[in-house]
Amino acid sequence: MIELHYSPEVSDARTHGQAIVALESTIITHGMPFPQNVETARRVEATVRAKGAVPATIAVLEGKLRIGLSDTELEQLAMTQDVMKLSRADMAIAITTGKTGATTVAATMIAAHLAGIKVFATGGIGGVHRGAEESFDISADLRELAITPVTVVSAGAKAILDLPKTLEVLETFGVPVIAYGQDELPAFWSRDSGIGAPLRLDSAADIAKSHRTRRDLGLSGGQLVANPIPKADEIPRSELQTIVNKAQDSVGKNGITGKDVTPYLLSRIFDLTDGRSLASNIALVLNNARLASAIAKELNTTPA
Ligand code: PSU
Ligand code: MN
């Protein structure tokens, strides 16, 4: 087995059987600018603690798979340039060669599962990019949801993606896409996508229950919870559409491909909205941390 390096806080939580929520690190290194990235990471951790669970931010630091980071490590990671973006394909190489890398949704799910953590909070998962019929750009996050049994709390798939195609792939893979408390699929910065969600649940208790039921049925893979951004923090879909189209145009014009596409789009949209997209992104991540904590506590207190 691979050696997992737990922070003292997470190690203590494991000893005492406390609820733990996994957090990713690509959002810190590739999803937000400094210093908002480290400020957000700290606020997300504080939110999980305030809700009575323990945060475990996951990353590979100098080849060590870390489950939980100290405040100094979090800050260092947030300030470091050229950190690797680790998905399923990259994790073993980063560990083998002693590199530092931030984990995406896919890689964080793998690490969380190794550590026995069942719930993970992020912003938005990767999915099928617009123009995927040409580029074949489909995030490894989707396949990970099909095989690794972690409940991922997101604000839906990012609105930069082709949402109908993303839903089709998730359906093919047998991944439950569960809107929380509404019928429509939320679209990251907006509460609504204009598309109905395949499934809906209205409580953390039910989400925990369905996680357990999937296990009891012997089904592989996780659940995707799509938690709408709070109303006060959203950018309405109508406003966002032209901005996303503009950002998407510049992907093609500038020859951006592969792993760089999502970070590039997020930073273009930041510029095009004068920073409003970042404020929304921060609010939705905090909102997801709250729901993930409630689910983790439900999974922890109810009998196996
Ligand atoms: N959520 C955010 N910001 C992000 C991400 C999620 O609010 O930057 C990251 C996650 O790590 C996710 C990645 O796995 O974006 C998707 O990258 P790609 O499209 O290259 O698979
Ligand atoms: Mn991609």
Short mmCIF file of C-alpha atoms and ligand atoms in Angstrom, two decimals:
data_model
loop_
_atom_site.label_atom_id
_atom_site.label_comp_id
_atom_site.label_asym_id
_atom_site.label_seq_id
_atom_site.Cartn_x
_atom_site.Cartn_y
_atom_site.Cartn_z
CA MET A 1 0.00 0.00 0.00
CA ILE A 2 1.06 3.55 -0.68
CA GLU A 3 2.04 5.52 2.41
CA LEU A 4 -0.47 8.21 3.28
CA HIS A 5 0.84 11.20 5.22
CA TYR A 6 -1.84 12.52 7.55
CA SER A 7 -1.75 15.94 9.17
CA PRO A 8 -1.95 15.85 12.99
CA GLU A 9 -5.52 17.21 12.83
CA VAL A 10 -6.73 14.51 10.41
CA SER A 11 -4.84 11.80 12.23
CA ASP A 12 -6.53 12.85 15.47
CA ALA A 13 -9.93 12.88 13.74
CA ARG A 14 -9.36 9.31 12.55
CA THR A 15 -8.45 8.18 16.06
CA HIS A 16 -11.61 9.73 17.49
CA GLY A 17 -13.90 8.66 14.65
CA GLN A 18 -14.83 12.20 13.66
CA ALA A 19 -16.45 13.10 10.34
CA ILE A 20 -13.86 14.14 7.73
CA VAL A 21 -14.38 16.12 4.52
CA ALA A 22 -11.79 15.88 1.72
CA LEU A 23 -10.84 19.07 -0.15
CA GLU A 24 -8.94 19.38 -3.42
CA SER A 25 -5.91 21.53 -4.17
CA THR A 26 -6.09 22.24 -7.93
CA ILE A 27 -8.69 24.87 -7.15
CA ILE A 28 -5.95 26.59 -5.09
CA THR A 29 -3.08 26.35 -7.58
CA HIS A 30 -4.91 26.47 -10.93
CA GLY A 31 -8.39 27.77 -10.15
CA MET A 32 -7.87 31.06 -8.32
CA PRO A 33 -5.25 33.82 -8.21
CA PHE A 34 -3.04 34.51 -5.19
CA PRO A 35 -3.87 35.63 -2.48
CA GLN A 36 -7.59 34.83 -2.85
CA ASN A 37 -6.66 31.18 -3.38
CA VAL A 38 -5.09 30.72 0.06
CA GLU A 39 -7.68 32.93 1.74
CA THR A 40 -10.43 30.77 0.25
CA ALA A 41 -8.68 27.52 1.18
CA ARG A 42 -8.46 28.74 4.79
CA ARG A 43 -12.10 29.83 4.84
CA VAL A 44 -13.23 26.50 3.41
CA GLU A 45 -11.31 24.62 6.11
CA ALA A 46 -12.73 26.93 8.80
CA THR A 47 -16.26 26.37 7.47
CA VAL A 48 -15.87 22.59 7.70
CA ARG A 49 -14.62 22.91 11.29
CA ALA A 50 -17.44 25.29 12.22
CA LYS A 51 -19.90 22.66 10.95
CA GLY A 52 -18.39 20.03 13.23
CA ALA A 53 -16.30 18.06 10.73
CA VAL A 54 -12.56 17.96 10.03
CA PRO A 55 -11.08 19.24 6.74
CA ALA A 56 -8.49 17.19 4.85
CA THR A 57 -6.95 19.17 2.00
CA ILE A 58 -5.19 16.74 -0.31
CA ALA A 59 -2.00 17.30 -2.36
CA VAL A 60 1.28 15.66 -3.28
CA LEU A 61 4.14 17.57 -1.63
CA GLU A 62 7.65 16.57 -2.73
CA GLY A 63 6.43 13.12 -3.67
CA LYS A 64 4.41 12.50 -0.49
CA LEU A 65 0.66 11.95 -0.70
CA ARG A 66 -0.64 14.27 1.99
CA ILE A 67 -4.06 13.99 3.60
CA GLY A 68 -4.47 17.30 5.41
CA LEU A 69 -2.06 20.23 5.16
CA SER A 70 -0.78 22.65 7.79
CA ASP A 71 -1.52 26.34 7.36
CA THR A 72 2.06 27.00 6.25
CA GLU A 73 1.94 24.21 3.69
CA LEU A 74 -1.34 25.53 2.35
CA GLU A 75 0.18 28.97 1.93
CA GLN A 76 3.36 27.64 0.31
CA LEU A 77 1.37 25.60 -2.18
CA ALA A 78 -0.77 28.62 -3.01
CA MET A 79 2.33 30.74 -3.74
CA THR A 80 4.30 28.17 -5.74
CA GLN A 81 4.37 28.58 -9.52
CA ASP A 82 4.43 25.61 -11.89
CA VAL A 83 2.85 23.12 -9.52
CA MET A 84 1.76 20.01 -11.43
CA LYS A 85 -1.97 19.53 -12.01
CA LEU A 86 -2.51 15.92 -11.01
CA SER A 87 -5.27 13.78 -12.36
CA ARG A 88 -5.50 9.96 -12.30
CA ALA A 89 -2.82 9.70 -14.99
CA ASP A 90 -0.23 11.83 -13.17
CA MET A 91 -0.36 10.85 -9.51
CA ALA A 92 2.06 7.92 -9.57
CA ILE A 93 4.66 9.85 -11.59
CA ALA A 94 4.53 12.82 -9.20
CA ILE A 95 5.01 10.48 -6.22
CA THR A 96 7.77 8.49 -7.96
CA THR A 97 9.79 11.55 -8.97
CA GLY A 98 9.30 13.51 -5.73
CA LYS A 99 7.32 16.31 -7.35
CA THR A 100 4.78 18.69 -5.86
CA GLY A 101 1.35 18.55 -7.44
CA ALA A 102 -2.18 19.70 -6.78
CA THR A 103 -4.96 17.15 -7.00
CA THR A 104 -7.96 17.60 -9.31
CA VAL A 105 -11.38 16.17 -8.51
CA ALA A 106 -10.33 12.79 -9.97
CA ALA A 107 -7.06 12.57 -8.03
CA THR A 108 -8.64 13.87 -4.81
CA MET A 109 -11.33 11.17 -5.05
CA ILE A 110 -8.64 8.49 -5.40
CA ALA A 111 -6.71 9.80 -2.38
CA ALA A 112 -9.84 10.29 -0.28
CA HIS A 113 -10.93 6.72 -0.97
CA LEU A 114 -7.49 5.39 0.02
CA ALA A 115 -7.86 7.32 3.29
CA GLY A 116 -11.39 6.04 3.91
CA ILE A 117 -12.96 9.49 3.43
CA LYS A 118 -16.39 9.27 1.82
CA VAL A 119 -17.28 12.92 1.16
CA PHE A 120 -15.43 15.59 -0.78
CA ALA A 121 -16.28 19.26 -1.38
CA THR A 122 -15.14 21.16 -4.47
CA GLY A 123 -16.36 24.00 -6.70
CA GLY A 124 -17.30 22.39 -9.98
CA ILE A 125 -16.21 19.14 -11.58
CA GLY A 126 -14.57 18.91 -14.98
CA GLY A 127 -16.74 17.57 -17.80
CA VAL A 128 -17.25 17.51 -21.55
CA HIS A 129 -15.85 20.69 -23.10
CA ARG A 130 -17.64 22.60 -25.82
CA GLY A 131 -16.38 21.38 -29.17
CA ALA A 132 -15.50 17.98 -27.69
CA GLU A 133 -16.67 16.35 -30.94
CA GLU A 134 -13.47 17.84 -32.44
CA SER A 135 -11.12 18.12 -29.44
CA PHE A 136 -12.17 14.95 -27.56
CA ASP A 137 -11.67 17.01 -24.37
CA ILE A 138 -13.58 15.13 -21.69
CA SER A 139 -12.38 15.47 -18.09
CA ALA A 140 -11.06 12.41 -16.29
CA ASP A 141 -13.30 13.53 -13.40
CA LEU A 142 -16.27 11.86 -15.12
CA ARG A 143 -14.72 8.42 -15.34
CA GLU A 144 -13.49 8.73 -11.76
CA LEU A 145 -17.03 9.34 -10.57
CA ALA A 146 -17.93 6.10 -12.32
CA ILE A 147 -15.40 3.99 -10.43
CA THR A 148 -14.43 5.56 -7.10
CA PRO A 149 -17.00 5.51 -4.27
CA VAL A 150 -16.84 9.09 -2.99
CA THR A 151 -19.74 11.54 -2.78
CA VAL A 152 -18.59 14.76 -4.47
CA VAL A 153 -20.35 17.98 -3.51
CA SER A 154 -20.11 20.52 -6.34
CA ALA A 155 -22.11 23.47 -7.61
CA GLY A 156 -22.78 21.45 -10.78
CA ALA A 157 -20.44 21.25 -13.72
CA LYS A 158 -18.77 24.53 -14.68
CA ALA A 159 -20.85 26.60 -17.09
CA ILE A 160 -17.84 26.71 -19.44
CA LEU A 161 -18.67 23.09 -20.34
CA ASP A 162 -21.17 21.47 -22.63
CA LEU A 163 -23.67 20.56 -19.91
CA PRO A 164 -26.02 18.31 -21.92
CA LYS A 165 -23.07 16.23 -23.17
CA THR A 166 -21.62 16.12 -19.65
CA LEU A 167 -24.92 14.73 -18.33
CA GLU A 168 -25.05 12.16 -21.14
CA VAL A 169 -21.59 10.84 -20.28
CA LEU A 170 -22.44 10.69 -16.57
CA GLU A 171 -25.62 8.79 -17.38
CA THR A 172 -23.70 6.32 -19.55
CA PHE A 173 -21.24 5.81 -16.68
CA GLY A 174 -24.08 5.24 -14.20
CA VAL A 175 -23.24 8.24 -12.03
CA PRO A 176 -26.17 9.69 -10.07
CA VAL A 177 -26.35 13.46 -10.61
CA ILE A 178 -28.34 14.79 -7.68
CA ALA A 179 -29.52 18.39 -7.57
CA TYR A 180 -29.85 19.55 -3.98
CA GLY A 181 -33.19 21.13 -3.13
CA GLN A 182 -34.30 22.04 -6.67
CA ASP A 183 -35.35 20.36 -9.92
CA GLU A 184 -32.94 22.18 -12.22
CA LEU A 185 -29.30 21.38 -12.62
CA PRO A 186 -27.28 24.29 -11.19
CA ALA A 187 -24.52 25.69 -13.41
CA PHE A 188 -21.68 26.72 -11.08
CA TRP A 189 -21.88 30.56 -11.08
CA SER A 190 -25.65 30.42 -11.75
CA ARG A 191 -28.38 28.60 -9.85
CA ASP A 192 -30.03 27.46 -13.07
CA SER A 193 -28.70 25.86 -16.22
CA GLY A 194 -31.99 25.62 -18.10
CA ILE A 195 -31.63 21.84 -17.89
CA GLY A 196 -33.53 19.58 -15.52
CA ALA A 197 -31.38 17.54 -13.15
CA PRO A 198 -31.65 13.77 -13.49
CA LEU A 199 -32.23 13.32 -9.74
CA ARG A 200 -33.09 15.42 -6.73
CA LEU A 201 -32.65 15.05 -2.96
CA ASP A 202 -33.56 17.58 -0.28
CA SER A 203 -31.49 16.63 2.75
CA ALA A 204 -27.97 15.69 3.75
CA ALA A 205 -29.46 12.64 5.49
CA ASP A 206 -30.91 11.34 2.23
CA ILE A 207 -27.67 11.94 0.34
CA ALA A 208 -25.81 9.97 3.03
CA LYS A 209 -28.42 7.22 2.83
CA SER A 210 -28.14 6.89 -0.95
CA HIS A 211 -24.34 6.76 -0.64
CA ARG A 212 -24.74 3.79 1.66
CA THR A 213 -27.42 2.17 -0.47
CA ARG A 214 -25.17 2.31 -3.53
CA ARG A 215 -22.50 0.48 -1.54
CA ASP A 216 -25.05 -2.09 -0.35
CA LEU A 217 -26.11 -2.67 -3.94
CA GLY A 218 -22.49 -3.35 -4.85
CA LEU A 219 -22.41 -0.43 -7.28
CA SER A 220 -19.02 1.02 -8.11
CA GLY A 221 -18.42 4.74 -8.27
CA GLY A 222 -19.58 7.82 -6.45
CA GLN A 223 -22.39 10.33 -6.44
CA LEU A 224 -22.30 13.84 -7.86
CA VAL A 225 -24.23 16.32 -5.74
CA ALA A 226 -25.04 19.60 -7.52
CA ASN A 227 -25.63 22.23 -4.87
CA PRO A 228 -26.91 25.57 -6.22
CA ILE A 229 -24.90 28.69 -5.39
CA PRO A 230 -26.72 30.98 -2.89
CA LYS A 231 -28.98 33.47 -4.68
CA ALA A 232 -27.15 36.54 -3.39
CA ASP A 233 -23.87 35.34 -4.90
CA GLU A 234 -24.94 34.09 -8.32
CA ILE A 235 -24.29 35.57 -11.73
CA PRO A 236 -27.52 34.93 -13.65
CA ARG A 237 -27.24 32.60 -16.63
CA SER A 238 -28.39 35.23 -19.14
CA GLU A 239 -25.50 37.49 -18.14
CA LEU A 240 -22.96 34.73 -18.20
CA GLN A 241 -23.73 33.25 -21.61
CA THR A 242 -22.06 35.94 -23.75
CA ILE A 243 -19.07 36.03 -21.42
CA VAL A 244 -18.54 32.28 -21.61
CA ASN A 245 -18.84 32.41 -25.41
CA LYS A 246 -16.18 35.13 -25.57
CA ALA A 247 -13.85 33.18 -23.31
CA GLN A 248 -14.41 30.03 -25.36
CA ASP A 249 -13.50 31.90 -28.58
CA SER A 250 -10.16 32.91 -27.15
CA VAL A 251 -9.33 29.29 -26.26
CA GLY A 252 -9.35 28.46 -29.97
CA LYS A 253 -7.61 31.67 -31.04
CA ASN A 254 -4.79 31.19 -28.56
CA GLY A 255 -4.31 27.48 -29.20
CA ILE A 256 -5.00 26.48 -25.57
CA THR A 257 -5.35 22.70 -25.19
CA GLY A 258 -5.39 19.85 -22.66
CA LYS A 259 -4.98 20.56 -18.96
CA ASP A 260 -4.59 24.29 -19.61
CA VAL A 261 -8.12 24.77 -20.94
CA THR A 262 -10.03 24.93 -17.64
CA PRO A 263 -7.56 27.24 -15.80
CA TYR A 264 -7.40 29.49 -18.88
CA LEU A 265 -11.19 29.76 -19.16
CA LEU A 266 -11.55 30.52 -15.44
CA SER A 267 -9.02 33.35 -15.63
CA ARG A 268 -10.53 34.79 -18.84
CA ILE A 269 -13.96 34.84 -17.21
CA PHE A 270 -12.44 36.52 -14.15
CA ASP A 271 -11.15 39.30 -16.43
CA LEU A 272 -14.36 39.58 -18.43
CA THR A 273 -16.49 39.90 -15.26
CA ASP A 274 -14.06 42.26 -13.47
CA GLY A 275 -13.54 39.68 -10.77
CA ARG A 276 -17.18 38.94 -10.08
CA SER A 277 -16.78 35.33 -11.17
CA LEU A 278 -14.16 34.82 -8.46
CA ALA A 279 -16.43 36.20 -5.72
CA SER A 280 -19.14 33.78 -6.89
CA ASN A 281 -16.69 30.91 -7.08
CA ILE A 282 -15.58 31.53 -3.48
CA ALA A 283 -19.19 31.70 -2.26
CA LEU A 284 -20.17 28.45 -3.95
CA VAL A 285 -17.18 26.55 -2.59
CA LEU A 286 -18.03 27.67 0.96
CA ASN A 287 -21.63 26.63 0.39
CA ASN A 288 -20.46 23.20 -0.79
CA ALA A 289 -18.20 22.83 2.24
CA ARG A 290 -21.23 23.35 4.50
CA LEU A 291 -23.33 20.70 2.75
CA ALA A 292 -20.42 18.23 2.53
CA SER A 293 -19.85 18.58 6.28
CA ALA A 294 -23.49 17.81 6.99
CA ILE A 295 -23.35 14.72 4.73
CA ALA A 296 -20.09 13.54 6.33
CA LYS A 297 -21.65 13.85 9.79
CA GLU A 298 -24.73 11.91 8.69
CA LEU A 299 -22.55 9.14 7.28
CA ASN A 300 -20.60 9.09 10.51
CA THR A 301 -23.49 8.96 12.97
CA THR A 302 -25.90 6.58 11.26
CA PRO A 303 -25.17 2.84 11.55
CA ALA A 304 -23.25 1.06 8.79
N1 PSU B 1 -13.66 23.78 -8.98
C1 PSU B 1 -13.36 25.11 -9.00
N2 PSU B 1 -12.22 25.49 -9.63
C2 PSU B 1 -11.36 24.58 -10.23
C3 PSU B 1 -11.68 23.19 -10.20
C4 PSU B 1 -12.84 22.85 -9.56
O1 PSU B 1 -14.12 25.94 -8.47
O2 PSU B 1 -10.33 24.97 -10.79
C5 PSU B 1 -10.73 22.19 -10.87
C6 PSU B 1 -10.93 20.76 -10.30
O3 PSU B 1 -9.69 20.34 -9.79
C7 PSU B 1 -11.35 19.93 -11.51
C8 PSU B 1 -10.61 20.65 -12.60
O4 PSU B 1 -10.98 18.57 -11.37
O5 PSU B 1 -10.92 22.02 -12.28
C9 PSU B 1 -11.09 20.24 -13.98
O6 PSU B 1 -9.99 20.20 -14.84
P1 PSU B 1 -10.10 19.47 -16.29
O7 PSU B 1 -11.25 20.16 -16.96
O8 PSU B 1 -8.77 19.74 -16.95
O9 PSU B 1 -10.34 18.02 -16.02
MN MN B 2 -9.46 18.24 -20.33
#
